[in-house]
Coordinates of C-alpha atoms and ligand atoms in Angstrom, one line a residue:
X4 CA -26.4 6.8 22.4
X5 CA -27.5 3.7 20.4
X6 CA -25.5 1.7 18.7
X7 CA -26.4 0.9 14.8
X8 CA -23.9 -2.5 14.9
X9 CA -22.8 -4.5 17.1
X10 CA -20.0 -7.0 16.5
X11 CA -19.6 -9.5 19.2
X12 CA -18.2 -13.1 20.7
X13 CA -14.6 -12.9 19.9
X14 CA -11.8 -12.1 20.8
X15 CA -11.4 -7.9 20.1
X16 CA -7.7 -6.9 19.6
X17 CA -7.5 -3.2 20.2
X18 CA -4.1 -2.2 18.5
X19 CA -4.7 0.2 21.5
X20 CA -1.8 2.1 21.5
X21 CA 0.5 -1.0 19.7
X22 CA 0.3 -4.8 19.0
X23 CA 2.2 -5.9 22.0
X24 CA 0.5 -3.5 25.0
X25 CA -2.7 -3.3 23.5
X26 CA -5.8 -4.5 25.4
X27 CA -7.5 -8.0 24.6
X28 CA -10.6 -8.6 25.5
X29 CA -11.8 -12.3 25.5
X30 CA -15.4 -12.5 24.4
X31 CA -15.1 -8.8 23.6
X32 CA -17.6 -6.5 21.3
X33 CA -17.1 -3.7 19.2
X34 CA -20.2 -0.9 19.4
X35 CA -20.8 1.1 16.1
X36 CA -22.4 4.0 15.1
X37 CA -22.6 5.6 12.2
X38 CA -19.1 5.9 10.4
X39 CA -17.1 5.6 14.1
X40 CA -16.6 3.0 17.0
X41 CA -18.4 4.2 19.8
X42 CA -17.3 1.7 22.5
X43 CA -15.0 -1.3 22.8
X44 CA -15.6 -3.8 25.9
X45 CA -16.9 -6.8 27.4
X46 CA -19.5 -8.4 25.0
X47 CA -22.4 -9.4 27.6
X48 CA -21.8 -5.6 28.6
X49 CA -22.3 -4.1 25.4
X50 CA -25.0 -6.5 24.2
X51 CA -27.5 -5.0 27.2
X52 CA -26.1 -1.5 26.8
X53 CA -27.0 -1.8 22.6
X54 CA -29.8 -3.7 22.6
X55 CA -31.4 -2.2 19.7
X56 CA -28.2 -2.9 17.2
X57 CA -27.8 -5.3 14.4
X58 CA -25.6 -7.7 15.5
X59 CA -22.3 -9.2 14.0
X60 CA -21.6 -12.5 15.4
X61 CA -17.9 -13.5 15.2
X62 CA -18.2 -17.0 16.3
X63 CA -15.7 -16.9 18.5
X64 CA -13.2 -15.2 16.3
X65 CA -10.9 -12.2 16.2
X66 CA -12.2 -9.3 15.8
X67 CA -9.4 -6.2 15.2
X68 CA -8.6 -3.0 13.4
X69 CA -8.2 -3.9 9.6
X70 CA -4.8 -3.8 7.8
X71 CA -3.0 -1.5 6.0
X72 CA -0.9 -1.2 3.2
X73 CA 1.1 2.1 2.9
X74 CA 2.4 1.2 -1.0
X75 CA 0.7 -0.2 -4.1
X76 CA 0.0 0.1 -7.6
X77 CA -3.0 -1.5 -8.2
X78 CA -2.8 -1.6 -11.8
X79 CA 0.4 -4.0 -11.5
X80 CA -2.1 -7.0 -11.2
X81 CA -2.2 -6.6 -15.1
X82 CA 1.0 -7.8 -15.0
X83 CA 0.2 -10.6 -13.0
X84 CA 1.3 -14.4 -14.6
X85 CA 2.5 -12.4 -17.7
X86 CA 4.2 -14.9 -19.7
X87 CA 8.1 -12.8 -19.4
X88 CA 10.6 -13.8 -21.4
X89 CA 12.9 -14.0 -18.7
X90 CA 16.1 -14.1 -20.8
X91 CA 15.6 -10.7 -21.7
X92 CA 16.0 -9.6 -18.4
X93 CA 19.5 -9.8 -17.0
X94 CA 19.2 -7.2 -13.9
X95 CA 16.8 -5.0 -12.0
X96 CA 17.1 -2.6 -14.7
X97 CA 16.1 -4.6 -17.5
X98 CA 13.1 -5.2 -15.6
X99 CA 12.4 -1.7 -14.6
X100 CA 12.7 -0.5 -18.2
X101 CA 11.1 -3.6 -20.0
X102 CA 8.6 -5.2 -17.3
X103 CA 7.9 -2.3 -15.2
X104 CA 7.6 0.2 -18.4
X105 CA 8.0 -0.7 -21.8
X106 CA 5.4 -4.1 -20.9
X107 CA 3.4 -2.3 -18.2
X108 CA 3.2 1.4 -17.3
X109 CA 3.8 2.6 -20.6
X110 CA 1.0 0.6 -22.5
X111 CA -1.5 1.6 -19.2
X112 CA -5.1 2.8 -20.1
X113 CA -7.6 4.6 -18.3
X114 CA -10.0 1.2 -18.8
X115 CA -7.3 -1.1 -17.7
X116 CA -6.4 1.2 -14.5
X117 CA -9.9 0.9 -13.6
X118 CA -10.4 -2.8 -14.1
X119 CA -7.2 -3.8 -12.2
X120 CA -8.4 -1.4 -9.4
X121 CA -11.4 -2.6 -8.9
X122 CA -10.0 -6.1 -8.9
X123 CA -7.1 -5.4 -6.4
X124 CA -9.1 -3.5 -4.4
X125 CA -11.9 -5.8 -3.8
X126 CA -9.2 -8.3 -3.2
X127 CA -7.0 -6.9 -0.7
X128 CA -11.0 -5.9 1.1
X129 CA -11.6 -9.4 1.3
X130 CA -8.0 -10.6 2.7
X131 CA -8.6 -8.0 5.6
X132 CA -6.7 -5.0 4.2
X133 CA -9.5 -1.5 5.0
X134 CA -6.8 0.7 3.6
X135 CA -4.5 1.4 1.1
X136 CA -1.6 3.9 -0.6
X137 CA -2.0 4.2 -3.9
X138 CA 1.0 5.4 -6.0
X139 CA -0.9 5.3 -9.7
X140 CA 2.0 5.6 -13.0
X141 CA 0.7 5.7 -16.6
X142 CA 2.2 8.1 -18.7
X143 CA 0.3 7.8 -21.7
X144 CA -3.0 7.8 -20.1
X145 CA -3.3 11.4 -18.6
X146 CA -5.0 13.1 -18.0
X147 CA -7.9 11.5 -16.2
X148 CA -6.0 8.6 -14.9
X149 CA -6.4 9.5 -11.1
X150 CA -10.4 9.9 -11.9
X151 CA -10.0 6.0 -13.2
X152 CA -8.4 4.7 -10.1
X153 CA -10.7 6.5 -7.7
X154 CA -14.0 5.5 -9.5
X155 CA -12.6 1.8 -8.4
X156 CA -11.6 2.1 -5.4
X157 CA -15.2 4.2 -4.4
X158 CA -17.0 1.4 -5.9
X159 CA -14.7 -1.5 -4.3
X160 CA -15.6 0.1 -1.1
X161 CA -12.1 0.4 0.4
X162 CA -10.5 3.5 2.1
X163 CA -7.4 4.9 0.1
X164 CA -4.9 8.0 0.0
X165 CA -3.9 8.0 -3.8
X166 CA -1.4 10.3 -6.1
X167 CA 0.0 10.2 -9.6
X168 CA 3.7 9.4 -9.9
X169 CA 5.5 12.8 -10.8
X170 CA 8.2 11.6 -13.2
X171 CA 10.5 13.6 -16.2
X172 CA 10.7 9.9 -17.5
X173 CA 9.9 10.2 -21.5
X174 CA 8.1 6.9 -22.3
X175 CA 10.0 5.3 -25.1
X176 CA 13.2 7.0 -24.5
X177 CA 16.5 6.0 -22.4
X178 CA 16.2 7.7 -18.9
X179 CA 19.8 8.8 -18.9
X180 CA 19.7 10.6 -22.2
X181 CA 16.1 12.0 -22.8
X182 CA 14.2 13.6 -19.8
X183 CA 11.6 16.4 -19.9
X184 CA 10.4 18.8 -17.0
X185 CA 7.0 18.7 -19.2
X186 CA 6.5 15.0 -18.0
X187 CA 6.2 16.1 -14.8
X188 CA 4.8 19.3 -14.8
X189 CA 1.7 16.7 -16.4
X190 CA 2.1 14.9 -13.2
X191 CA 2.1 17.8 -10.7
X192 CA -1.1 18.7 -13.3
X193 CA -2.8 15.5 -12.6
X194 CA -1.9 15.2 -8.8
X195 CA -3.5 18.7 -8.4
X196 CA -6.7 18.5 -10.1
X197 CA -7.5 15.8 -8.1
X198 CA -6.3 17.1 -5.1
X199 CA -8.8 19.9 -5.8
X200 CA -11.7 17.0 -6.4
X201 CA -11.0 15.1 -2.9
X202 CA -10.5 17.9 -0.7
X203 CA -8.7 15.5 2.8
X204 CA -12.0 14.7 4.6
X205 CA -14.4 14.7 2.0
X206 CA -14.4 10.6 1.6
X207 CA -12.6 7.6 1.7
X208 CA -10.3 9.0 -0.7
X209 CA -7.8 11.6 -0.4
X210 CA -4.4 12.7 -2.4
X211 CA -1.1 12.0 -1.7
X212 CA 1.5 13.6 -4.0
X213 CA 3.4 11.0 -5.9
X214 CA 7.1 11.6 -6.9
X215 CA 8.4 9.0 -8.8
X216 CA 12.4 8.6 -7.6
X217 CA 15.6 11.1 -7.1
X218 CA 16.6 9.0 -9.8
X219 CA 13.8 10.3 -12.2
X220 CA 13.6 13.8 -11.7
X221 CA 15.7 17.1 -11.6
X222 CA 16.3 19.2 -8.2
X223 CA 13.9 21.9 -9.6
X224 CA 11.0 19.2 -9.7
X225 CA 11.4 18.1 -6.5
X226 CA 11.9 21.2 -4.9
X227 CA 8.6 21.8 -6.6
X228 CA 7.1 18.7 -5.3
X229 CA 7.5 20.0 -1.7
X230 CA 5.8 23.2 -2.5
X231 CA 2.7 21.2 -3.8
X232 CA 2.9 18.9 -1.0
X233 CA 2.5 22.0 1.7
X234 CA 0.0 24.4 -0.5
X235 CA -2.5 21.7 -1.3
X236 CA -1.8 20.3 2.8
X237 CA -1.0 16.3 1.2
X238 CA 2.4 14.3 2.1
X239 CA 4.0 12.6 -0.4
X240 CA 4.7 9.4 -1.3
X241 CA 8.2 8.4 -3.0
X242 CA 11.0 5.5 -4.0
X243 CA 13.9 5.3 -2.3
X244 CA 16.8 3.2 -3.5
X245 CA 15.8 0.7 -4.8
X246 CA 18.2 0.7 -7.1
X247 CA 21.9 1.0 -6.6
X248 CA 23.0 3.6 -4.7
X249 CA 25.7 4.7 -7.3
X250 CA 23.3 5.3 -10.2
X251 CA 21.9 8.5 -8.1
X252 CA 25.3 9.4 -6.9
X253 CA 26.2 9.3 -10.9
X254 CA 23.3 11.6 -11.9
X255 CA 23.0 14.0 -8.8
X256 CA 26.8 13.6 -7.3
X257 CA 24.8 12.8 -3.9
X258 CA 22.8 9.7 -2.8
X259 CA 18.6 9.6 -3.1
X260 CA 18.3 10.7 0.8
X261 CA 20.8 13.7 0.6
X262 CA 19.5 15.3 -2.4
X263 CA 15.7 14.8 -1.4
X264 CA 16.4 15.9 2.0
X265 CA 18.6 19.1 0.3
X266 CA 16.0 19.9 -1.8
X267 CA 13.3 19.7 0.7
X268 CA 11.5 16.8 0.1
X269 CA 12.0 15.1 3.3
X270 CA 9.8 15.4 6.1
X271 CA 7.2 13.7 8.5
X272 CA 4.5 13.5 5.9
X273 CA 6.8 11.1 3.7
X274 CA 6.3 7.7 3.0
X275 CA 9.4 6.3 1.6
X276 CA 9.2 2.9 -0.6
X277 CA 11.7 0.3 -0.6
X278 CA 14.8 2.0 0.8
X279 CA 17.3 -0.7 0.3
X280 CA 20.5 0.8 -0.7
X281 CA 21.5 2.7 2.2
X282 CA 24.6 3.9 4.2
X283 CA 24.5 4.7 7.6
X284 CA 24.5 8.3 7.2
X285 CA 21.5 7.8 4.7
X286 CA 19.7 6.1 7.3
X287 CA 20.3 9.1 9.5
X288 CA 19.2 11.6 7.3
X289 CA 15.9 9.7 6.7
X290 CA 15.7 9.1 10.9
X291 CA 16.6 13.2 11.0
X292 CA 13.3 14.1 8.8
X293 CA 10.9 11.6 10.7
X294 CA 10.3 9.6 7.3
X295 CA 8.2 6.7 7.1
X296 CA 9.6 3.6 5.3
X297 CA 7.1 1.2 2.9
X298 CA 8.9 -2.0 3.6
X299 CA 8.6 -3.9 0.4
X300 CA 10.4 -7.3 0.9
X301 CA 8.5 -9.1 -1.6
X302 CA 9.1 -7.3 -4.9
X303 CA 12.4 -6.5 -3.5
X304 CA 13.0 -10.2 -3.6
X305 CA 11.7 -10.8 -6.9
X306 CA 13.3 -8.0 -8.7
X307 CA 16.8 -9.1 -6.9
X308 CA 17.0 -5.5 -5.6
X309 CA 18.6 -6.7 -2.0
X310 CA 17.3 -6.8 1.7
X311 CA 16.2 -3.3 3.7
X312 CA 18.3 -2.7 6.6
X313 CA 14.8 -2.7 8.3
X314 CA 16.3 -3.9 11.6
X315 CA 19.2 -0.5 11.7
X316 CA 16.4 1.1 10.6
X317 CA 14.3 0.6 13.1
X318 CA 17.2 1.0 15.6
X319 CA 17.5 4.8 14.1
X320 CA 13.9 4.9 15.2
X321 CA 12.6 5.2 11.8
X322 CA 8.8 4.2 11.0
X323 CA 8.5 1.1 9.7
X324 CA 5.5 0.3 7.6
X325 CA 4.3 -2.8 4.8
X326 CA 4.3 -1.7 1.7
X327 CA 3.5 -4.8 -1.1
X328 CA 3.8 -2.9 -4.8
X329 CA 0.7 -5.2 -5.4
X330 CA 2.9 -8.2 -7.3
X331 CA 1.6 -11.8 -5.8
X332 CA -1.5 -12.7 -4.2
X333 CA -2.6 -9.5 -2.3
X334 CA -3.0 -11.7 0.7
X335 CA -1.9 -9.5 3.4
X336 CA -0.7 -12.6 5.6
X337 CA 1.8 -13.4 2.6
X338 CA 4.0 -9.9 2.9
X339 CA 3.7 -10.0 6.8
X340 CA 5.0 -13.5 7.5
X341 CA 7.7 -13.0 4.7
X342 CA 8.8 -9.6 6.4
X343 CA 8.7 -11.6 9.9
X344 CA 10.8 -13.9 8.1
X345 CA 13.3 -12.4 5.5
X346 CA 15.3 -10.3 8.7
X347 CA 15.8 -13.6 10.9
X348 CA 17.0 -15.5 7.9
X349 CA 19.2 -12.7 6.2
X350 CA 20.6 -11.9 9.5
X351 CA 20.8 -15.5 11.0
X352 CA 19.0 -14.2 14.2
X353 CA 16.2 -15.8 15.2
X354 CA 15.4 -13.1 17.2
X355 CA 15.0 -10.0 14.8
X356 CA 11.4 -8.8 14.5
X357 CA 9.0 -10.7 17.0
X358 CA 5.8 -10.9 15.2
X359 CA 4.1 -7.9 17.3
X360 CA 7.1 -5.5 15.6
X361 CA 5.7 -6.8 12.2
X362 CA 2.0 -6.5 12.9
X363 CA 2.5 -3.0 13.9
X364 CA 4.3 -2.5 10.1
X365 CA 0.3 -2.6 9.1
X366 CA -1.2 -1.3 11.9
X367 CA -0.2 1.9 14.2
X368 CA 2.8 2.5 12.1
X369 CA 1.0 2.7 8.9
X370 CA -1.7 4.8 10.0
X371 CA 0.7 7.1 11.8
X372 CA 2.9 7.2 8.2
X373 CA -0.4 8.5 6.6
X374 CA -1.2 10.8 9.0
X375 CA -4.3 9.0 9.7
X376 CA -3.6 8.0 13.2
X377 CA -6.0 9.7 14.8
X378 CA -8.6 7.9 12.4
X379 CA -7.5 4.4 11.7
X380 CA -4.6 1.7 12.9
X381 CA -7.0 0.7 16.5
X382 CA -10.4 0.1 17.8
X383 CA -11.3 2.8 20.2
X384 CA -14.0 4.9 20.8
X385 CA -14.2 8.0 18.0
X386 CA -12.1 6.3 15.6
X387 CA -13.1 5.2 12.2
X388 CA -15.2 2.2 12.1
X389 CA -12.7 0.1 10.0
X390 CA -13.4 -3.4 11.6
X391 CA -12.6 -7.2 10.3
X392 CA -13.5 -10.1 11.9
X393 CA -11.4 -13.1 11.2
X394 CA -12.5 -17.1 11.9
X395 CA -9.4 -18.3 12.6
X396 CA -8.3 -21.9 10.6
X397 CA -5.9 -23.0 13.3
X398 CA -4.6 -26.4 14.7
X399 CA -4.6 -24.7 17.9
X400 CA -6.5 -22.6 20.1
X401 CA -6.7 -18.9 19.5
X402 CA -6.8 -17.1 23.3
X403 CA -5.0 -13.8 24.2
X404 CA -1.7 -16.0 24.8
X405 CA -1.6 -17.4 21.0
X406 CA -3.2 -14.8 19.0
X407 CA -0.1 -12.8 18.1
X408 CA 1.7 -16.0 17.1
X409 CA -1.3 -17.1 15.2
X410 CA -0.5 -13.8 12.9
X411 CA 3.2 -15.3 11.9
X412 CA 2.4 -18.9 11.7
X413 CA -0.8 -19.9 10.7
X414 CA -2.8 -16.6 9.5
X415 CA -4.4 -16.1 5.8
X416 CA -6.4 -14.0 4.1
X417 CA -8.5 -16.0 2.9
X418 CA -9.6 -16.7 6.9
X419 CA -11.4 -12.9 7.1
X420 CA -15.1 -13.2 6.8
X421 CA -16.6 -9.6 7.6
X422 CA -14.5 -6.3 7.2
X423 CA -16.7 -2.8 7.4
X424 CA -15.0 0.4 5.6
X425 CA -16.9 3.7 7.8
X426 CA -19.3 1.3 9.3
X427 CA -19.9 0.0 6.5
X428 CA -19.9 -4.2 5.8
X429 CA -18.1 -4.3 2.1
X430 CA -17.1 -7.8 3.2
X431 CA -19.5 -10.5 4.7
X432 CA -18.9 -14.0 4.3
X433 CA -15.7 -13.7 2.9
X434 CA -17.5 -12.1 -0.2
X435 CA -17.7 -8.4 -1.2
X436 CA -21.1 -6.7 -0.7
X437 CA -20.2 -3.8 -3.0
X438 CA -19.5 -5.5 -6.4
X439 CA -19.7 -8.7 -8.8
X440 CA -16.4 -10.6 -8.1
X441 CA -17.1 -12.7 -11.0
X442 CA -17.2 -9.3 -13.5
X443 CA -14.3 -8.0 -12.1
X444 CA -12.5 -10.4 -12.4
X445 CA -13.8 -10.9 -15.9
X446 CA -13.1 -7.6 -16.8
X447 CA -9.7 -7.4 -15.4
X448 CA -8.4 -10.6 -17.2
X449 CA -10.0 -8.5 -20.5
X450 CA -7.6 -5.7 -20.0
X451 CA -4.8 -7.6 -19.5
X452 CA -5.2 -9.7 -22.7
X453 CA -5.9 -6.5 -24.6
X454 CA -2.4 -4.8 -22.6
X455 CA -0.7 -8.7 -22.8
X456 CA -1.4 -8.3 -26.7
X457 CA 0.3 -4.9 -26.5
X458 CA 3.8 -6.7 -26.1
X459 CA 3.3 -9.2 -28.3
X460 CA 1.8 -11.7 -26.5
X461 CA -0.6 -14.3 -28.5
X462 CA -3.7 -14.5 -26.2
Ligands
LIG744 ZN1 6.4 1.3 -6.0

């Protein structure tokens, strides 16, 4: 077998089966062939073994599995720096309705989904991040808007499960009072079609049904969304309270985890976003169906939603995964070290979450949450060849002893220099390989003037 790259000198972090008992090896290489890793060891060994490869030198770097990121919406980054006026927004809700829809989802295009993509995309690539769950919402631009979203992410060169959010929401129209089953019998049109287009396998993208919330949708449509889920063989991908518990208690007469896991929604092939406002008993239901939670702490934060009970969560034995809504910087070291933080502070125990637990969140976990574990999440021999290498900016010295610490304290994105997608370098130098940064960002700030402008914004 011959090797067609070599990556070598550094320090290879396996992810082999976890963060904490995974093997190091200290001046390590990586062996690649085609798409796939085809060995992992000592890097003299490897380098007489491979001799015909192009080589990858780390400079005494890491070298590891890349991140990933179980819940985005890429198009969000329109909204980034938006001059809000704040004072409109007393609660979560008035976000939701005014920030989330009225200013952003609802005024979506095709061109602006695709811009923002391309941007995020190529952003998260070059903090580390090789894939990503895409949860795409834009009511008034179907259909077609999945076709938008994956042209991106194809070009951008990153690997992606992505779905359309499946929603009776009426754009325009109070949630309580006006709903349609039409809405989301568009979604479950969308989500299908491109289903049929990226059969799982085919590429770097596949689908991943999208149902909006409990919240946002009737027991038929979420019965239905099960169904879909199983005929077309896609999990799905859904928000769990993040809002107060009592508004789905109000609407349904049960809370978000009893009625999906009633209707049939629940399973091991669900990634759950935010789940925030839970009892015990909803924690148990979710443990019960093997659901996978898409920690969120950042936009939790921001939107004043609460703290995740990630730590009685994990007790349950629930998966825990990092999930980032794509609000902030899309540096991946950001939503780690403020998940390894949030639980220590919140709980005034210094001893919640060692940084292994939280490295996992975008590691094993994530790729197991996706159903991609047998592909992604660690180096070893067969798996996708989804590699970074990272030149560590560090005050101290990064040996097998430090380099887990080096994730909570002194870690950024910015410090990746090479990340290959399927063998493939998308990221050398710390710059993308696949596309014109300066255009896309170019053409991202141009949509979101022309969507700013939508809201009354003088730009
Ligand atoms: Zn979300």
């Amino acid at each position: 077998m011959a090797a067609d790259i070599l990556i070598k000198n550094g320090l290879v972090l396996t992810f082999a089966p976890d963060a904490l008992t995974g093997g190091m090896v200290d001046a390590g290489a990586v062996a690649i062939e085609g798409d796939h890793i085809l060995e992992v060891g000592d890097g003299a060994a490897l380098s007489a073994k491979y001799p015909g490869a192009r080589v990858i030198d780390a400079q005494g770097g890491v070298i590891m599995p890349g991140f990933i990121v179980t819940h985005t919406h890429m198009p969000y980054v329109l909204g980034h720096n938006m001059p809000v006026d704040f004072s409109q927004l007393h609660d979560f809700w008035d976000m939701l309705q005014k920030m989330g829809w009225e200013w952003l989802e609802d005024i979506t295009t095709q061109e602006g989904v695709y811009a923002a993509t391309r941007y995020a995309a190529t952003k998260m690539l070059k903090n580390g991040v090789t894939t990503v769950c895409e949860f795409v919402e834009g009511p008034n631009a179907l259909p077609g808007i999945l076709d938008a979203s994956a042209k991106a992410i194809l070009e951008a060169g990153i690997r992606a499960q992505v779905g359309y959010e499946v929603t009776e929401r009426v754009p325009g129209k109070h949630i309580l009072t006006d709903v349609s089953v039409e809405r989301a019998e568009q979604g479950f049109e969308e989500n299908i079609r491109f289903f049929k287009k990226y059969p799982k396998g085919s590429s770097r993208i596949e689908g991943r049904l999208g149902l909006h919330t409990a919240f946002t949708n009737s027991r038929p449509t979420m019965e239905k969304a099960r169904k879909v889920a199983d005929e077309y063989g896609v999990g799905i991908q859904v928000h769990i309270a993040e809002i107060p518990r009592a508004f789905v208690v109000e609407k349904h007469g049960m809370s978000a985890p009893e009625i999906l896991s009633e209707t049939g929604v629940l399973g091991p092939d669900v990634v759950a976003a935010h789940c925030i406002d839970l009892t015990d008993g909803d924690i148990a239901i979710l443990a019960k169906h093997g659901v996978n939670i898409a920690h969120t702490p950042m936009t939790n934060s921001f939107g004043g939603n609460g703290v995740a009970r990630i730590p009685d969560m994990m007790a349950a034995g629930l998966n825990i995964t990092i999930g980032h809504d794509c609000f902030f910087t899309l540096d991946i070291a950001e939503y780690l070290r403020y998940a390894f933080l949030l639980h220590k502070a919140h709980n005034a125990n210094a001893g919640l979450l060692p940084v292994f637990q939280v490295l996992d969140m975008a590691m094993g976990n994530a790729a197991r949450a996706l159903g991609m574990a047998d592909r992604i999440g660690s180096l070893e021999a067969g798996k996708k060849a989804d590699v970074i290498v990272i030149k560590p900016d560090s005050p101290s010295p990064i040996a097998p002893c430090s380099v887990l610490s080096y994730f909570d304290m002194t870690f950024q994105g910015r410090q990746v220099d090479t990340v290959l997608v399927d063998g493939r370098v998308v990221v050398e130098g710390g710059h993308s390989t696949q596309v014109d940064e300066a255009q896309v960002m170019k053409d991202c700030q141009e949509q979101a003037k022309i969507l700013w402008r939508k809201t009354g914004v003088q730009i």
